[in-house]
Amino acid sequence: MTEKMTVTPWEVKGEIDYYKLIKEFGTEPLTDELIARLKRHTKDLHLLLRRKMFFSHRDFGWILDEYEKDNKFYLYTGRGPSGHTHLGHLIPWFLTKWLQDKFKAKLYFQLTDDEKFLFNPKLSIEDTQKFAYENTLDIIALGFDQKRTFVFSDINYAKTLYKEALKVAKKLTFSTTKAVFGFTSESNVGQIFFTSMQSVPCFLESIKAGKNVPCLIPLAIDQDPHFRITRDIAPKLGYYKPAIIHSKFLPGLGKGGKMSASEPDTCIFTTDSQEQIDRKISNAFTGGAATIKEQKEKGGNPDICSVYQYYYFVFEPDDKKVKELKEKCKAGKIMCGECKKELASRIKKFMAEHQKKREQAKKVIDKFILSD
Ligand code: TYM
């Protein structure tokens, strides 16, 4: 029997049915019409949009309406620094970077060191702050525009954030957080308060500008419940509701499930060595047959293959080539060993460059950070 689907900001398990999630969460599908409308402004489309990794939204049409009326939006996204960054985390950040470049948009990047301390019994504040620093290196390494990007940790920027979080908290009842997140009387009180902190960057630019500014949040759909709450509260505080585009999850290298740091062997971290990448990819779950002979005769199944997903969503940007790869696999004309070796070499190349940029980021990190 397959495990029941669970998608919360702190846990994703079971087989994910994204259409069911749209219904359960009450979001809208990201239609071809909306994507075409976006393309009128951006001229081309990012791979993650072309391949439908981003599949759902809230008020994305409204963001474009406002943009077309010259009411420009800013971007907001984030990271809970509980460990090193993995490839899955990069998915929403890749799109955020592309949107920043296309729209010359400001970006607020929140690092929820408070959240990870409150929710992870094993982590101290010092641990989460250390990972906030490490994760910031990854953010900078992706090439966000230094003049338009503002990265902050909740703890180090608390003087600004806390005052605004209190206004959210005053409108947020325990019964709402219980209903949305399943908190109980045993949950610590910091957890119950936390969504108020994650809400603040939805209004931060409006607060700074002294007028309402539309906010667009790229994220994977697990983070949506926080913003369902924020969207209810925003008008009560006199702000626009934040708009959101949701991505699917990059799977782990095992059989099913999203890439998650809790399964380090099926997860590629941006700090992994070339040898670790080789080892993890060589052990990846594929859609191959039991024997080479059988695979040559019957072909493989790319639809269930984690290796194919990595080509499809990130590492084979050429639409024609990715289609050919799928056909070759199904026809038994390429074996898993060869396919894995090529993927490992692409990931190693990406990581070697990323790690170089991560080192360089140490010299400019202060230029990105907001603190008070
Ligand atoms: P966190 O650190 O769990 O995740 C950071 C971002 O990565 C996304 N994500 C994934 N995307 C694709 N495939 C995966 N396998 C995968 N795993 C994680 C998450 O959806 C998220 O966008 N509380 C948040 C930090 C935060 C935040 C935000 C995130 C604060 N403000 C605003 C998004 C938007 C957290 O712990 O994210």
GROMACS .gro file of C-alpha atoms and ligand atoms in nm:
model
  409
    1MET     CA    1   0.000   0.000   0.000
    2THR     CA    2   0.135   0.348  -0.079
    3GLU     CA    3   0.189   0.585   0.212
    4LYS     CA    4  -0.070   0.860   0.261
    5MET     CA    5   0.035   1.197   0.116
    6THR     CA    6   0.143   1.450   0.378
    7VAL     CA    7   0.260   1.798   0.280
    8THR     CA    8   0.332   2.049   0.555
    9PRO     CA    9   0.614   2.304   0.594
   10TRP     CA   10   0.796   2.051   0.815
   11GLU     CA   11   0.713   1.718   0.660
   12VAL     CA   12   0.658   1.587   0.307
   13LYS     CA   13   0.588   1.218   0.259
   14GLY     CA   14   0.393   0.967   0.055
   15GLU     CA   15   0.325   0.980  -0.315
   16ILE     CA   16   0.250   1.341  -0.406
   17ASP     CA   17  -0.058   1.405  -0.616
   18TYR     CA   18  -0.009   1.766  -0.724
   19TYR     CA   19  -0.358   1.807  -0.864
   20LYS     CA   20  -0.505   1.693  -0.537
   21LEU     CA   21  -0.281   1.942  -0.358
   22ILE     CA   22  -0.417   2.227  -0.570
   23LYS     CA   23  -0.766   2.128  -0.456
   24GLU     CA   24  -0.675   2.066  -0.092
   25PHE     CA   25  -0.473   2.387  -0.056
   26GLY     CA   26  -0.719   2.592  -0.263
   27THR     CA   27  -0.457   2.723  -0.509
   28GLU     CA   28  -0.494   2.769  -0.887
   29PRO     CA   29  -0.317   2.575  -1.163
   30LEU     CA   30  -0.049   2.776  -1.344
   31THR     CA   31  -0.209   2.764  -1.687
   32ASP     CA   32  -0.047   2.788  -2.030
   33GLU     CA   33  -0.233   3.120  -2.074
   34LEU     CA   34  -0.069   3.268  -1.765
   35ILE     CA   35   0.272   3.141  -1.867
   36ALA     CA   36   0.224   3.288  -2.216
   37ARG     CA   37   0.126   3.618  -2.059
   38LEU     CA   38   0.443   3.614  -1.849
   39LYS     CA   39   0.645   3.538  -2.162
   40ARG     CA   40   0.517   3.855  -2.328
   41HIS     CA   41   0.723   4.042  -2.068
   42THR     CA   42   1.021   3.811  -2.030
   43LYS     CA   43   1.059   3.711  -2.401
   44ASP     CA   44   1.179   3.363  -2.309
   45LEU     CA   45   1.080   3.110  -2.044
   46HIS     CA   46   1.288   2.949  -1.776
   47LEU     CA   47   1.326   2.572  -1.797
   48LEU     CA   48   1.132   2.529  -1.472
   49LEU     CA   49   0.834   2.702  -1.631
   50ARG     CA   50   0.863   2.526  -1.967
   51ARG     CA   51   0.879   2.188  -1.800
   52LYS     CA   52   0.598   2.271  -1.555
   53MET     CA   53   0.803   2.231  -1.239
   54PHE     CA   54   0.613   2.541  -1.130
   55PHE     CA   55   0.256   2.423  -1.153
   56SER     CA   56   0.036   2.628  -0.923
   57HIS     CA   57  -0.012   2.985  -0.799
   58ARG     CA   58  -0.212   3.233  -0.599
   59ASP     CA   59  -0.288   3.568  -0.764
   60PHE     CA   60  -0.010   3.546  -1.023
   61GLY     CA   61  -0.248   3.701  -1.279
   62TRP     CA   62  -0.297   3.994  -1.042
   63ILE     CA   63   0.083   4.043  -1.019
   64LEU     CA   64   0.091   4.072  -1.400
   65ASP     CA   65  -0.214   4.305  -1.400
   66GLU     CA   66  -0.035   4.535  -1.157
   67TYR     CA   67   0.293   4.513  -1.347
   68GLU     CA   68   0.112   4.609  -1.666
   69LYS     CA   69  -0.024   4.913  -1.480
   70ASP     CA   70   0.334   5.002  -1.384
   71ASN     CA   71   0.284   4.890  -1.023
   72LYS     CA   72   0.598   4.677  -0.999
   73PHE     CA   73   0.635   4.383  -0.763
   74TYR     CA   74   0.920   4.272  -0.539
   75LEU     CA   75   1.024   3.914  -0.468
   76TYR     CA   76   1.040   3.730  -0.139
   77THR     CA   77   1.166   3.382  -0.064
   78GLY     CA   78   1.352   3.204   0.214
   79ARG     CA   79   1.534   2.919   0.375
   80GLY     CA   80   1.511   2.745   0.713
   81PRO     CA   81   1.879   2.699   0.802
   82SER     CA   82   1.876   2.353   0.957
   83GLY     CA   83   2.168   2.218   0.753
   84HIS     CA   84   2.353   2.260   0.428
   85THR     CA   85   2.166   2.358   0.113
   86HIS     CA   86   2.066   2.075  -0.123
   87LEU     CA   87   1.972   2.072  -0.489
   88GLY     CA   88   1.599   2.074  -0.408
   89HIS     CA   89   1.628   2.408  -0.227
   90LEU     CA   90   1.788   2.558  -0.536
   91ILE     CA   91   1.474   2.500  -0.746
   92PRO     CA   92   1.273   2.799  -0.618
   93TRP     CA   93   1.591   3.006  -0.597
   94PHE     CA   94   1.678   2.944  -0.964
   95LEU     CA   95   1.340   3.081  -1.067
   96THR     CA   96   1.365   3.369  -0.820
   97LYS     CA   97   1.699   3.471  -0.973
   98TRP     CA   98   1.556   3.454  -1.324
   99LEU     CA   99   1.256   3.666  -1.221
  100GLN     CA  100   1.486   3.917  -1.054
  101ASP     CA  101   1.691   3.949  -1.373
  102LYS     CA  102   1.387   3.977  -1.599
  103PHE     CA  103   1.193   4.227  -1.389
  104LYS     CA  104   1.482   4.404  -1.213
  105ALA     CA  105   1.296   4.324  -0.893
  106LYS     CA  106   1.413   4.368  -0.538
  107LEU     CA  107   1.439   4.047  -0.335
  108TYR     CA  108   1.402   3.990   0.037
  109PHE     CA  109   1.556   3.658   0.139
  110GLN     CA  110   1.457   3.541   0.485
  111LEU     CA  111   1.663   3.293   0.689
  112THR     CA  112   1.445   3.152   0.962
  113ASP     CA  113   1.709   3.063   1.220
  114ASP     CA  114   1.440   3.115   1.487
  115GLU     CA  115   1.210   2.858   1.319
  116LYS     CA  116   1.473   2.589   1.293
  117PHE     CA  117   1.570   2.638   1.659
  118LEU     CA  118   1.206   2.613   1.766
  119PHE     CA  119   1.114   2.313   1.551
  120ASN     CA  120   1.426   2.101   1.564
  121PRO     CA  121   1.500   1.961   1.910
  122LYS     CA  122   1.859   1.885   1.812
  123LEU     CA  123   1.961   2.232   1.696
  124SER     CA  124   2.088   2.519   1.913
  125ILE     CA  125   2.057   2.884   1.812
  126GLU     CA  126   2.432   2.880   1.737
  127ASP     CA  127   2.378   2.585   1.498
  128THR     CA  128   2.098   2.752   1.304
  129GLN     CA  129   2.293   3.078   1.282
  130LYS     CA  130   2.596   2.891   1.152
  131PHE     CA  131   2.383   2.727   0.883
  132ALA     CA  132   2.224   3.064   0.803
  133TYR     CA  133   2.575   3.184   0.717
  134GLU     CA  134   2.650   2.872   0.511
  135ASN     CA  135   2.318   2.895   0.323
  136THR     CA  136   2.380   3.263   0.250
  137LEU     CA  137   2.697   3.164   0.062
  138ASP     CA  138   2.480   2.945  -0.165
  139ILE     CA  139   2.233   3.226  -0.223
  140ILE     CA  140   2.509   3.467  -0.323
  141ALA     CA  141   2.678   3.198  -0.537
  142LEU     CA  142   2.364   3.178  -0.752
  143GLY     CA  143   2.437   3.531  -0.869
  144PHE     CA  144   2.158   3.740  -0.719
  145ASP     CA  145   2.197   4.110  -0.789
  146GLN     CA  146   2.389   4.265  -0.502
  147LYS     CA  147   2.210   4.599  -0.531
  148ARG     CA  148   1.865   4.448  -0.523
  149THR     CA  149   1.902   4.153  -0.283
  150PHE     CA  150   1.857   4.174   0.093
  151VAL     CA  151   1.930   3.866   0.302
  152PHE     CA  152   1.850   3.858   0.671
  153SER     CA  153   1.823   3.617   0.960
  154ASP     CA  154   1.517   3.656   1.178
  155ILE     CA  155   1.729   3.676   1.491
  156ASN     CA  156   1.975   3.932   1.355
  157TYR     CA  157   1.705   4.152   1.200
  158ALA     CA  158   1.461   4.111   1.486
  159LYS     CA  159   1.437   4.477   1.580
  160THR     CA  160   1.269   4.552   1.247
  161LEU     CA  161   1.081   4.224   1.207
  162TYR     CA  162   0.947   4.170   1.557
  163LYS     CA  163   0.746   4.493   1.568
  164GLU     CA  164   0.567   4.391   1.245
  165ALA     CA  165   0.532   4.026   1.350
  166LEU     CA  166   0.344   4.139   1.660
  167LYS     CA  167   0.081   4.305   1.440
  168VAL     CA  168   0.031   3.976   1.254
  169ALA     CA  169   0.030   3.774   1.578
  170LYS     CA  170  -0.246   3.993   1.724
  171LYS     CA  171  -0.474   3.887   1.436
  172LEU     CA  172  -0.377   3.520   1.444
  173THR     CA  173  -0.552   3.285   1.684
  174PHE     CA  174  -0.425   2.960   1.830
  175SER     CA  175  -0.726   2.787   1.680
  176THR     CA  176  -0.623   2.898   1.327
  177THR     CA  177  -0.265   2.773   1.369
  178LYS     CA  178  -0.402   2.448   1.513
  179ALA     CA  179  -0.633   2.402   1.216
  180VAL     CA  180  -0.364   2.483   0.958
  181PHE     CA  181  -0.062   2.311   1.113
  182GLY     CA  182  -0.209   2.060   1.357
  183PHE     CA  183  -0.043   2.217   1.663
  184THR     CA  184  -0.153   2.077   1.998
  185SER     CA  185  -0.134   2.189   2.359
  186GLU     CA  186   0.206   2.018   2.370
  187SER     CA  187   0.351   2.238   2.091
  188ASN     CA  188   0.593   2.498   2.223
  189VAL     CA  189   0.460   2.854   2.216
  190GLY     CA  190   0.738   2.972   1.983
  191GLN     CA  191   0.606   2.739   1.716
  192ILE     CA  192   0.257   2.880   1.750
  193PHE     CA  193   0.393   3.234   1.705
  194PHE     CA  194   0.635   3.154   1.422
  195THR     CA  195   0.411   3.212   1.117
  196SER     CA  196   0.395   3.578   1.222
  197MET     CA  197   0.770   3.606   1.153
  198GLN     CA  198   0.749   3.435   0.814
  199SER     CA  199   0.465   3.673   0.722
  200VAL     CA  200   0.655   3.998   0.775
  201PRO     CA  201   0.862   4.002   0.453
  202CYS     CA  202   0.531   3.994   0.262
  203PHE     CA  203   0.485   4.353   0.376
  204LEU     CA  204   0.844   4.464   0.433
  205GLU     CA  205   0.879   4.660   0.111
  206SER     CA  206   0.542   4.827   0.169
  207ILE     CA  207   0.654   4.928   0.517
  208LYS     CA  208   0.984   5.066   0.386
  209ALA     CA  209   0.829   5.240   0.086
  210GLY     CA  210   0.539   5.386   0.286
  211LYS     CA  211   0.293   5.260   0.024
  212ASN     CA  212   0.162   4.921  -0.083
  213VAL     CA  213   0.396   4.725  -0.311
  214PRO     CA  214   0.289   4.389  -0.462
  215CYS     CA  215   0.490   4.090  -0.338
  216LEU     CA  216   0.555   3.767  -0.531
  217ILE     CA  217   0.686   3.457  -0.350
  218PRO     CA  218   0.843   3.167  -0.541
  219LEU     CA  219   0.851   2.853  -0.323
  220ALA     CA  220   0.780   2.482  -0.325
  221ILE     CA  221   0.423   2.409  -0.222
  222ASP     CA  222   0.513   2.279   0.126
  223GLN     CA  223   0.555   2.641   0.244
  224ASP     CA  224   0.214   2.753   0.119
  225PRO     CA  225   0.021   2.703   0.448
  226HIS     CA  226   0.209   2.989   0.617
  227PHE     CA  227   0.101   3.226   0.345
  228ARG     CA  228  -0.258   3.107   0.345
  229ILE     CA  229  -0.264   3.257   0.693
  230THR     CA  230  -0.075   3.570   0.584
  231ARG     CA  231  -0.317   3.625   0.297
  232ASP     CA  232  -0.613   3.626   0.539
  233ILE     CA  233  -0.445   3.874   0.767
  234ALA     CA  234  -0.283   4.111   0.511
  235PRO     CA  235  -0.600   4.310   0.425
  236LYS     CA  236  -0.678   4.348   0.796
  237LEU     CA  237  -0.343   4.526   0.832
  238GLY     CA  238  -0.403   4.736   0.519
  239TYR     CA  239  -0.164   4.545   0.289
  240TYR     CA  240  -0.200   4.357  -0.039
  241LYS     CA  241  -0.220   3.980  -0.016
  242PRO     CA  242   0.113   3.828  -0.125
  243ALA     CA  243   0.104   3.637  -0.456
  244ILE     CA  244   0.275   3.300  -0.485
  245ILE     CA  245   0.406   3.061  -0.750
  246HIS     CA  246   0.447   2.705  -0.630
  247SER     CA  247   0.693   2.447  -0.749
  248LYS     CA  248   0.678   2.070  -0.723
  249PHE     CA  249   0.948   1.889  -0.528
  250LEU     CA  250   1.273   1.775  -0.681
  251PRO     CA  251   1.274   1.406  -0.586
  252GLY     CA  252   1.550   1.241  -0.386
  253LEU     CA  253   1.775   0.982  -0.546
  254GLY     CA  254   1.583   0.698  -0.381
  255LYS     CA  255   1.252   0.544  -0.478
  256GLY     CA  256   0.993   0.824  -0.451
  257GLY     CA  257   0.987   1.107  -0.198
  258LYS     CA  258   1.126   1.460  -0.221
  259MET     CA  259   1.491   1.545  -0.184
  260SER     CA  260   1.530   1.589   0.187
  261ALA     CA  261   1.829   1.643   0.416
  262SER     CA  262   1.689   1.378   0.650
  263GLU     CA  263   1.793   1.120   0.387
  264PRO     CA  264   2.151   1.234   0.319
  265ASP     CA  265   2.238   0.943   0.087
  266THR     CA  266   1.962   1.034  -0.155
  267CYS     CA  267   2.029   1.403  -0.133
  268ILE     CA  268   2.296   1.613  -0.307
  269PHE     CA  269   2.429   1.896  -0.094
  270THR     CA  270   2.607   2.198  -0.239
  271THR     CA  271   2.899   2.109  -0.012
  272ASP     CA  272   2.934   1.749  -0.138
  273SER     CA  273   3.269   1.640  -0.279
  274GLN     CA  274   3.303   1.509  -0.635
  275GLU     CA  275   3.342   1.156  -0.491
  276GLN     CA  276   3.025   1.188  -0.283
  277ILE     CA  277   2.831   1.298  -0.591
  278ASP     CA  278   2.964   1.002  -0.790
  279ARG     CA  279   2.869   0.761  -0.512
  280LYS     CA  280   2.519   0.901  -0.460
  281ILE     CA  281   2.435   0.906  -0.830
  282SER     CA  282   2.572   0.557  -0.885
  283ASN     CA  283   2.337   0.429  -0.611
  284ALA     CA  284   2.034   0.620  -0.743
  285PHE     CA  285   1.703   0.449  -0.804
  286THR     CA  286   1.630   0.424  -1.178
  287GLY     CA  287   1.357   0.295  -1.403
  288GLY     CA  288   1.589   0.025  -1.537
  289ALA     CA  289   1.501  -0.342  -1.578
  290ALA     CA  290   1.645  -0.620  -1.361
  291THR     CA  291   1.910  -0.720  -1.616
  292ILE     CA  292   2.083  -0.549  -1.908
  293LYS     CA  293   1.943  -0.813  -2.143
  294GLU     CA  294   1.588  -0.743  -2.028
  295GLN     CA  295   1.641  -0.367  -2.049
  296LYS     CA  296   1.770  -0.396  -2.407
  297GLU     CA  297   1.460  -0.595  -2.498
  298LYS     CA  298   1.190  -0.410  -2.304
  299GLY     CA  299   1.345  -0.068  -2.241
  300GLY     CA  300   1.350   0.135  -1.917
  301ASN     CA  301   1.081   0.344  -1.750
  302PRO     CA  302   1.187   0.711  -1.730
  303ASP     CA  303   0.861   0.810  -1.561
  304ILE     CA  304   0.965   0.648  -1.233
  305CYS     CA  305   1.339   0.715  -1.270
  306SER     CA  306   1.500   0.965  -1.033
  307VAL     CA  307   1.796   1.013  -1.271
  308TYR     CA  308   1.566   1.112  -1.556
  309GLN     CA  309   1.392   1.368  -1.332
  310TYR     CA  310   1.725   1.541  -1.273
  311TYR     CA  311   1.790   1.570  -1.644
  312TYR     CA  312   1.435   1.683  -1.705
  313PHE     CA  313   1.406   1.950  -1.438
  314VAL     CA  314   1.763   2.083  -1.421
  315PHE     CA  315   2.047   1.923  -1.610
  316GLU     CA  316   1.925   1.893  -1.970
  317PRO     CA  317   1.801   2.235  -2.075
  318ASP     CA  318   1.766   2.138  -2.444
  319ASP     CA  319   1.400   2.037  -2.502
  320LYS     CA  320   1.488   1.824  -2.804
  321LYS     CA  321   1.767   1.637  -2.629
  322VAL     CA  322   1.561   1.557  -2.321
  323LYS     CA  323   1.290   1.412  -2.545
  324GLU     CA  324   1.547   1.201  -2.728
  325LEU     CA  325   1.685   1.074  -2.398
  326LYS     CA  326   1.340   0.959  -2.292
  327GLU     CA  327   1.282   0.781  -2.621
  328LYS     CA  328   1.622   0.612  -2.612
  329CYS     CA  329   1.556   0.490  -2.259
  330LYS     CA  330   1.214   0.352  -2.345
  331ALA     CA  331   1.356   0.177  -2.652
  332GLY     CA  332   1.633   0.010  -2.449
  333LYS     CA  333   1.901   0.202  -2.640
  334ILE     CA  334   2.068   0.353  -2.334
  335MET     CA  335   2.155   0.170  -2.014
  336CYS     CA  336   2.132   0.313  -1.661
  337GLY     CA  337   2.508   0.303  -1.601
  338GLU     CA  338   2.580   0.534  -1.894
  339CYS     CA  339   2.294   0.766  -1.807
  340LYS     CA  340   2.406   0.793  -1.443
  341LYS     CA  341   2.768   0.857  -1.540
  342GLU     CA  342   2.671   1.146  -1.766
  343LEU     CA  343   2.440   1.294  -1.502
  344ALA     CA  344   2.710   1.268  -1.234
  345SER     CA  345   2.952   1.449  -1.461
  346ARG     CA  346   2.701   1.733  -1.521
  347ILE     CA  347   2.624   1.767  -1.150
  348LYS     CA  348   2.994   1.760  -1.060
  349LYS     CA  349   3.063   2.037  -1.312
  350PHE     CA  350   2.779   2.248  -1.173
  351MET     CA  351   2.895   2.192  -0.814
  352ALA     CA  352   3.261   2.263  -0.884
  353GLU     CA  353   3.162   2.602  -1.026
  354HIS     CA  354   2.909   2.664  -0.751
  355GLN     CA  355   3.164   2.582  -0.481
  356LYS     CA  356   3.412   2.826  -0.633
  357LYS     CA  357   3.146   3.100  -0.627
  358ARG     CA  358   3.057   3.001  -0.268
  359GLU     CA  359   3.417   3.071  -0.165
  360GLN     CA  360   3.414   3.407  -0.343
  361ALA     CA  361   3.084   3.490  -0.172
  362LYS     CA  362   3.264   3.505   0.165
  363LYS     CA  363   3.427   3.830   0.055
  364VAL     CA  364   3.103   4.008  -0.033
  365ILE     CA  365   2.856   3.859   0.213
  366ASP     CA  366   2.832   4.181   0.417
  367LYS     CA  367   2.698   4.365   0.113
  368PHE     CA  368   2.391   4.138   0.104
  369ILE     CA  369   2.302   4.125   0.472
  370LEU     CA  370   2.042   4.330   0.657
  371SER     CA  371   2.073   4.339   1.035
  372ASP     CA  372   1.977   4.579   1.313
  373TYM     P1  373   1.320   2.523   0.365
  373TYM     O1  374   1.455   2.557   0.414
  373TYM     O2  375   1.256   2.398   0.411
  373TYM     O3  376   1.322   2.521   0.208
  373TYM     C1  377   1.374   2.629   0.131
  373TYM     C2  378   1.300   2.635  -0.002
  373TYM     O4  379   1.320   2.515  -0.074
  373TYM     C3  380   1.195   2.454  -0.107
  373TYM     N1  381   1.221   2.309  -0.112
  373TYM     C4  382   1.221   2.239  -0.226
  373TYM     N2  383   1.194   2.274  -0.353
  373TYM     C5  384   1.200   2.179  -0.448
  373TYM     N3  385   1.232   2.051  -0.421
  373TYM     C6  386   1.260   2.008  -0.296
  373TYM     N4  387   1.294   1.881  -0.273
  373TYM     C7  388   1.255   2.105  -0.191
  373TYM     N5  389   1.277   2.102  -0.057
  373TYM     C8  390   1.255   2.226  -0.011
  373TYM     C9  391   1.100   2.504   0.000
  373TYM     O5  392   0.966   2.501  -0.042
  373TYM    C10  393   1.149   2.646   0.017
  373TYM     O6  394   1.095   2.730  -0.083
  373TYM     N6  395   1.030   2.822   0.655
  373TYM    C11  396   1.103   2.811   0.528
  373TYM    C12  397   1.196   2.930   0.505
  373TYM    C13  398   1.122   3.051   0.452
  373TYM    C14  399   1.060   3.060   0.324
  373TYM    C15  400   1.005   3.191   0.318
  373TYM    C16  401   1.052   2.971   0.217
  373TYM    C17  402   1.102   3.170   0.514
  373TYM     N7  403   1.033   3.256   0.436
  373TYM    C18  404   0.940   3.234   0.202
  373TYM    C19  405   0.984   3.014   0.102
  373TYM    C20  406   0.929   3.144   0.096
  373TYM    C21  407   1.183   2.682   0.523
  373TYM     O7  408   1.211   2.621   0.622
  373TYM     O8  409   1.223   2.646   0.394
   0.00000   0.00000   0.00000
